[in-house]
Amino acid sequence: MIKLHSEKKASWVMEKLILEAESIPLQKTKIPSITPEDVLVEVRSCGLNFYDNYIRHGLGVDVKFPCVLGLECAGIVQNIGSNVQDIKCGDHVIVHCPKGGALSDYIVIGQSNVLTVPKEIDFDEASSLTVNYLTAYFSLVEIGGLKNGSSLFIQGAAGGVGWAATQIAKLYENVIVFGVASEYKHSEIKSNGVDYAFTYEQDIKSEIKRICPEGISIVLQSMVGESFHKNQELLAPLGKIILIGAKNMVDGESRNLCNILSAWWNTKNISPYSLIMENRAVAGVLI
């Protein structure tokens, strides 16, 4: 998380990080005005997500430069519009910013994207809740149909969404969680609730079939390319693979055209016939 709050600034001036084509400068600008449906929030902490990295590499959807990054933040309400209900000045809140803009001292956003939280929750912790946990919840519960006795395979169990998905899965009874992460992270993901931990280099399919011969109920997939197709083979009949990202497209400090082309080239077309014959589903989630 990034802390942007400054104790000394003029009441009408704020700072924000502007993503331009070649740099990310810090600029001063006027604090935006609000409409009757808006909330003005002083940002105390901001979460950084993988989608911010997509935008930095020029892969965001409908993004025009310059822009302000940041999909989520936490802070204190400073002003509310005349039609805003159940939120008041001084409330501690978390904010979901689907169009970005959280990397600012202040943000103006509609009430529907603001949720009050207890003041006992640390701003850094609060600012990481919306994107990770909403993505995990919608993927597992709304789309995946997670229930007691399900089995779950998480690619990237040590990441924000994978971490949240593990915790949500363990709210249900008798759910088996398989997680993939670098070996040095295995103790952490197991302490978070993962039952069986694997590295990316292991022969995952044979081991999972041994433990769970009927197949996996839900695969939470964070990479495109070859692994996307291999992991479909893990699914049980009526199982679902849910794609939440394509992190292997943006490895490295700068955009790598070879990585992008390789990821897409190795993501073969999905056969409707095979989905029907094998009773499987493929879905995608973007929060």
CSV table of C-alpha atoms in Angstrom, one decimal:
chain,number,residue,atom,x,y,z
A,1,MET,CA,0.0,0.0,0.0
A,2,ILE,CA,1.0,3.6,-0.6
A,3,LYS,CA,0.4,6.4,1.9
A,4,LEU,CA,-0.3,9.7,0.2
A,5,HIS,CA,-1.6,11.7,3.1
A,6,SER,CA,0.3,14.9,3.9
A,7,GLU,CA,-0.4,16.9,7.1
A,8,LYS,CA,0.5,20.2,5.5
A,9,LYS,CA,-1.4,21.3,2.3
A,10,ALA,CA,-3.7,24.1,1.3
A,11,SER,CA,-7.3,23.3,1.7
A,12,TRP,CA,-8.0,23.5,-2.0
A,13,VAL,CA,-4.9,21.8,-3.3
A,14,MET,CA,-4.1,18.1,-3.5
A,15,GLU,CA,-1.4,15.9,-5.0
A,16,LYS,CA,-1.9,12.9,-7.3
A,17,LEU,CA,0.3,10.5,-9.2
A,18,ILE,CA,-0.2,10.9,-13.0
A,19,LEU,CA,0.6,8.0,-15.3
A,20,GLU,CA,2.0,9.4,-18.5
A,21,ALA,CA,3.4,7.6,-21.5
A,22,GLU,CA,7.0,7.7,-20.2
A,23,SER,CA,6.8,8.7,-16.5
A,24,ILE,CA,4.7,8.9,-13.4
A,25,PRO,CA,5.0,12.4,-12.0
A,26,LEU,CA,3.5,13.8,-8.8
A,27,GLN,CA,1.3,16.8,-9.7
A,28,LYS,CA,-0.6,19.4,-7.7
A,29,THR,CA,-4.2,20.1,-8.7
A,30,LYS,CA,-7.4,21.5,-7.2
A,31,ILE,CA,-9.5,19.2,-5.0
A,32,PRO,CA,-12.5,18.2,-7.2
A,33,SER,CA,-16.0,19.4,-6.4
A,34,ILE,CA,-18.8,17.0,-5.6
A,35,THR,CA,-22.3,16.4,-7.0
A,36,PRO,CA,-25.3,15.5,-4.9
A,37,GLU,CA,-24.6,11.8,-5.2
A,38,ASP,CA,-20.8,12.0,-4.5
A,39,VAL,CA,-18.5,11.5,-1.5
A,40,LEU,CA,-15.2,13.3,-1.0
A,41,VAL,CA,-12.7,11.1,0.7
A,42,GLU,CA,-9.2,12.0,2.0
A,43,VAL,CA,-7.1,9.1,1.0
A,44,ARG,CA,-4.9,7.7,3.8
A,45,SER,CA,-3.8,4.5,2.1
A,46,CYS,CA,-4.1,3.1,-1.4
A,47,GLY,CA,-3.8,-0.5,-2.6
A,48,LEU,CA,-1.8,-1.5,-5.7
A,49,ASN,CA,-3.1,-4.3,-7.9
A,50,PHE,CA,-2.0,-6.2,-10.9
A,51,TYR,CA,-4.4,-4.4,-13.1
A,52,ASP,CA,-2.5,-1.2,-12.3
A,53,ASN,CA,0.5,-3.0,-13.8
A,54,TYR,CA,-1.5,-3.8,-16.9
A,55,ILE,CA,-2.3,-0.1,-17.4
A,56,ARG,CA,1.3,0.8,-16.8
A,57,HIS,CA,2.2,-1.5,-19.7
A,58,GLY,CA,-0.5,0.0,-21.9
A,59,LEU,CA,-2.8,-3.0,-21.7
A,60,GLY,CA,-5.7,-1.4,-19.8
A,61,VAL,CA,-9.2,-1.4,-21.2
A,62,ASP,CA,-10.4,2.0,-22.5
A,63,VAL,CA,-7.5,3.8,-20.7
A,64,LYS,CA,-6.4,7.2,-22.0
A,65,PHE,CA,-3.1,8.8,-20.9
A,66,PRO,CA,-2.5,10.7,-18.7
A,67,CYS,CA,-4.5,8.9,-16.0
A,68,VAL,CA,-4.4,8.3,-12.3
A,69,LEU,CA,-3.8,4.7,-11.1
A,70,GLY,CA,-5.4,3.0,-8.1
A,71,LEU,CA,-8.5,0.8,-7.9
A,72,GLU,CA,-9.0,0.9,-4.2
A,73,CYS,CA,-8.2,3.0,-1.1
A,74,ALA,CA,-9.1,3.8,2.4
A,75,GLY,CA,-9.6,7.1,4.1
A,76,ILE,CA,-11.8,9.6,5.9
A,77,VAL,CA,-14.9,11.2,4.5
A,78,GLN,CA,-14.5,15.0,4.2
A,79,ASN,CA,-17.7,16.0,2.4
A,80,ILE,CA,-20.9,14.5,1.1
A,81,GLY,CA,-23.5,15.4,-1.5
A,82,SER,CA,-27.0,16.4,-0.5
A,83,ASN,CA,-28.4,13.0,-1.7
A,84,VAL,CA,-25.9,10.8,0.1
A,85,GLN,CA,-27.3,8.6,2.9
A,86,ASP,CA,-25.8,6.5,5.6
A,87,ILE,CA,-22.4,8.1,5.2
A,88,LYS,CA,-21.2,11.2,7.2
A,89,CYS,CA,-18.2,13.4,7.5
A,90,GLY,CA,-15.5,11.8,9.6
A,91,ASP,CA,-16.5,8.2,8.7
A,92,HIS,CA,-13.6,5.8,8.0
A,93,VAL,CA,-14.3,4.2,4.6
A,94,ILE,CA,-13.0,1.9,1.9
A,95,VAL,CA,-13.4,3.0,-1.7
A,96,HIS,CA,-13.7,0.9,-4.9
A,97,CYS,CA,-12.5,3.0,-7.9
A,98,PRO,CA,-13.3,0.9,-11.0
A,99,LYS,CA,-12.0,3.6,-13.3
A,100,GLY,CA,-8.9,4.3,-11.2
A,101,GLY,CA,-8.0,7.5,-9.4
A,102,ALA,CA,-7.2,6.3,-5.9
A,103,LEU,CA,-3.5,7.4,-6.0
A,104,SER,CA,-4.5,10.9,-4.9
A,105,ASP,CA,-4.7,12.9,-1.7
A,106,TYR,CA,-8.4,13.1,-2.3
A,107,ILE,CA,-10.9,11.3,-4.4
A,108,VAL,CA,-14.5,12.1,-5.4
A,109,ILE,CA,-16.7,9.1,-6.1
A,110,GLY,CA,-20.3,8.0,-6.1
A,111,GLN,CA,-21.8,6.7,-2.8
A,112,SER,CA,-22.3,3.2,-4.2
A,113,ASN,CA,-18.5,2.7,-4.3
A,114,VAL,CA,-18.0,3.7,-0.7
A,115,LEU,CA,-18.4,1.5,2.4
A,116,THR,CA,-17.9,2.5,6.0
A,117,VAL,CA,-15.6,0.4,8.2
A,118,PRO,CA,-14.9,0.4,11.9
A,119,LYS,CA,-12.3,2.9,13.0
A,120,GLU,CA,-10.4,0.1,14.7
A,121,ILE,CA,-9.3,-1.2,11.3
A,122,ASP,CA,-5.9,0.0,10.1
A,123,PHE,CA,-6.0,2.0,6.9
A,124,ASP,CA,-3.4,-0.1,5.3
A,125,GLU,CA,-5.4,-3.3,5.9
A,126,ALA,CA,-8.6,-1.7,4.9
A,127,SER,CA,-7.2,-0.4,1.6
A,128,SER,CA,-6.5,-3.9,0.4
A,129,LEU,CA,-10.0,-5.3,1.0
A,130,THR,CA,-12.1,-4.3,-2.0
A,131,VAL,CA,-10.4,-5.6,-5.2
A,132,ASN,CA,-9.0,-8.8,-3.7
A,133,TYR,CA,-12.0,-9.9,-1.7
A,134,LEU,CA,-14.7,-8.8,-4.2
A,135,THR,CA,-12.9,-10.7,-7.0
A,136,ALA,CA,-12.5,-13.8,-4.8
A,137,TYR,CA,-16.1,-13.6,-3.6
A,138,PHE,CA,-17.7,-13.1,-7.1
A,139,SER,CA,-15.4,-15.8,-8.6
A,140,LEU,CA,-16.0,-18.5,-6.0
A,141,VAL,CA,-19.5,-17.8,-4.7
A,142,GLU,CA,-21.5,-16.0,-7.4
A,143,ILE,CA,-19.9,-17.7,-10.5
A,144,GLY,CA,-18.2,-20.8,-9.1
A,145,GLY,CA,-21.1,-21.9,-6.8
A,146,LEU,CA,-18.8,-22.7,-3.9
A,147,LYS,CA,-20.5,-24.9,-1.4
A,148,ASN,CA,-19.7,-27.4,1.4
A,149,GLY,CA,-17.6,-30.2,0.1
A,150,SER,CA,-16.2,-28.4,-2.9
A,151,SER,CA,-12.6,-28.6,-4.0
A,152,LEU,CA,-10.7,-25.5,-5.1
A,153,PHE,CA,-7.5,-25.1,-7.0
A,154,ILE,CA,-5.8,-21.7,-6.8
A,155,GLN,CA,-3.1,-20.6,-9.1
A,156,GLY,CA,-1.2,-17.9,-7.2
A,157,ALA,CA,-2.3,-18.8,-3.7
A,158,ALA,CA,0.1,-16.3,-2.2
A,159,GLY,CA,-1.3,-13.3,-4.2
A,160,GLY,CA,-4.0,-11.0,-3.0
A,161,VAL,CA,-7.0,-12.7,-4.6
A,162,GLY,CA,-5.6,-16.1,-3.9
A,163,TRP,CA,-5.1,-15.2,-0.2
A,164,ALA,CA,-8.7,-13.9,0.0
A,165,ALA,CA,-10.1,-16.9,-1.9
A,166,THR,CA,-8.5,-19.3,0.5
A,167,GLN,CA,-10.0,-17.6,3.5
A,168,ILE,CA,-13.5,-17.5,1.8
A,169,ALA,CA,-13.3,-21.2,0.9
A,170,LYS,CA,-12.5,-22.1,4.5
A,171,LEU,CA,-15.7,-20.5,5.7
A,172,TYR,CA,-17.4,-23.6,4.1
A,173,GLU,CA,-17.3,-27.1,5.5
A,174,ASN,CA,-15.1,-29.8,4.1
A,175,VAL,CA,-13.6,-27.7,1.3
A,176,ILE,CA,-10.2,-28.9,0.0
A,177,VAL,CA,-7.9,-26.1,-1.2
A,178,PHE,CA,-5.0,-26.8,-3.5
A,179,GLY,CA,-2.6,-23.9,-3.9
A,180,VAL,CA,0.3,-23.1,-6.2
A,181,ALA,CA,3.0,-20.7,-5.1
A,182,SER,CA,6.8,-20.4,-5.0
A,183,GLU,CA,8.2,-23.0,-2.5
A,184,TYR,CA,9.4,-20.4,0.0
A,185,LYS,CA,5.8,-19.2,0.3
A,186,HIS,CA,4.3,-22.6,1.1
A,187,SER,CA,4.4,-22.2,4.9
A,188,GLU,CA,2.5,-18.9,4.6
A,189,ILE,CA,-0.2,-20.2,2.3
A,190,LYS,CA,-0.7,-23.3,4.4
A,191,SER,CA,-1.1,-21.2,7.5
A,192,ASN,CA,-3.8,-19.3,5.6
A,193,GLY,CA,-5.7,-22.5,5.0
A,194,VAL,CA,-4.3,-24.2,1.9
A,195,ASP,CA,-4.4,-27.9,2.4
A,196,TYR,CA,-2.0,-29.0,-0.4
A,197,ALA,CA,0.7,-26.7,-1.7
A,198,PHE,CA,2.5,-27.0,-5.1
A,199,THR,CA,5.2,-25.2,-7.0
A,200,TYR,CA,4.7,-24.1,-10.6
A,201,GLU,CA,7.2,-26.8,-11.7
A,202,GLN,CA,5.5,-29.8,-10.1
A,203,ASP,CA,3.4,-32.4,-11.9
A,204,ILE,CA,0.2,-31.0,-10.5
A,205,LYS,CA,-2.3,-33.0,-12.5
A,206,SER,CA,-1.2,-36.5,-11.3
A,207,GLU,CA,-0.9,-35.5,-7.7
A,208,ILE,CA,-4.3,-33.8,-7.7
A,209,LYS,CA,-5.9,-36.8,-9.4
A,210,ARG,CA,-4.4,-39.0,-6.7
A,211,ILE,CA,-5.8,-36.9,-3.9
A,212,CYS,CA,-9.1,-35.9,-5.6
A,213,PRO,CA,-9.8,-38.5,-8.3
A,214,GLU,CA,-13.2,-37.0,-9.2
A,215,GLY,CA,-11.5,-33.8,-10.2
A,216,ILE,CA,-11.7,-30.2,-9.0
A,217,SER,CA,-14.9,-28.2,-8.5
A,218,ILE,CA,-13.4,-24.7,-9.2
A,219,VAL,CA,-10.1,-23.6,-10.7
A,220,LEU,CA,-9.1,-20.0,-10.0
A,221,GLN,CA,-6.8,-19.2,-12.8
A,222,SER,CA,-4.5,-16.1,-13.0
A,223,MET,CA,-2.4,-17.0,-16.1
A,224,VAL,CA,-3.2,-17.4,-19.8
A,225,GLY,CA,-1.3,-19.6,-22.2
A,226,GLU,CA,-0.4,-23.2,-21.7
A,227,SER,CA,-1.4,-23.5,-18.1
A,228,PHE,CA,-4.9,-22.2,-18.8
A,229,HIS,CA,-5.5,-25.3,-21.0
A,230,LYS,CA,-3.7,-27.7,-18.7
A,231,ASN,CA,-5.7,-26.7,-15.7
A,232,GLN,CA,-8.9,-27.3,-17.5
A,233,GLU,CA,-8.0,-30.9,-17.4
A,234,LEU,CA,-8.2,-30.8,-13.6
A,235,LEU,CA,-11.9,-30.1,-13.6
A,236,ALA,CA,-14.5,-32.5,-12.4
A,237,PRO,CA,-17.7,-32.9,-14.5
A,238,LEU,CA,-19.7,-29.6,-14.0
A,239,GLY,CA,-16.5,-27.9,-12.8
A,240,LYS,CA,-15.6,-24.3,-13.6
A,241,ILE,CA,-12.4,-22.6,-14.4
A,242,ILE,CA,-12.5,-18.9,-13.7
A,243,LEU,CA,-9.9,-16.6,-15.3
A,244,ILE,CA,-9.1,-13.5,-13.1
A,245,GLY,CA,-6.0,-12.3,-14.8
A,246,ALA,CA,-3.1,-12.8,-17.2
A,247,LYS,CA,-0.1,-12.0,-15.1
A,248,ASN,CA,2.4,-13.8,-17.3
A,249,MET,CA,1.7,-11.1,-20.0
A,250,VAL,CA,3.3,-8.3,-17.9
A,251,ASP,CA,6.4,-9.9,-16.4
A,252,GLY,CA,9.4,-7.5,-16.0
A,253,GLU,CA,9.9,-3.8,-15.5
A,254,SER,CA,8.8,-2.8,-19.0
A,255,ARG,CA,6.4,-4.0,-21.6
A,256,ASN,CA,7.7,-7.1,-23.4
A,257,LEU,CA,6.0,-7.7,-26.7
A,258,CYS,CA,7.3,-11.3,-26.9
A,259,ASN,CA,5.7,-12.1,-23.5
A,260,ILE,CA,2.4,-10.6,-24.7
A,261,LEU,CA,2.4,-12.4,-28.1
A,262,SER,CA,3.5,-15.7,-26.5
A,263,ALA,CA,0.7,-15.6,-23.9
A,264,TRP,CA,-2.0,-15.0,-26.4
A,265,TRP,CA,-0.5,-17.3,-29.0
A,266,ASN,CA,-0.5,-20.2,-26.5
A,267,THR,CA,-4.0,-19.5,-25.4
A,268,LYS,CA,-5.8,-21.7,-27.9
A,269,ASN,CA,-9.4,-21.2,-28.8
A,270,ILE,CA,-11.9,-22.8,-26.5
A,271,SER,CA,-13.9,-25.6,-28.1
A,272,PRO,CA,-17.6,-25.3,-27.4
A,273,TYR,CA,-17.9,-29.0,-28.3
A,274,SER,CA,-15.4,-30.0,-25.6
A,275,LEU,CA,-17.2,-27.9,-23.0
A,276,ILE,CA,-20.5,-29.6,-23.8
A,277,MET,CA,-19.0,-33.2,-23.9
A,278,GLU,CA,-17.0,-32.7,-20.7
A,279,ASN,CA,-19.7,-30.7,-18.8
A,280,ARG,CA,-17.2,-27.9,-18.0
A,281,ALA,CA,-17.5,-24.1,-17.8
A,282,VAL,CA,-15.1,-21.3,-18.5
A,283,ALA,CA,-15.7,-17.8,-17.0
A,284,GLY,CA,-13.8,-14.6,-16.4
A,285,VAL,CA,-14.0,-11.9,-13.7
A,286,LEU,CA,-12.9,-8.3,-13.7
A,287,ILE,CA,-13.8,-6.1,-10.6
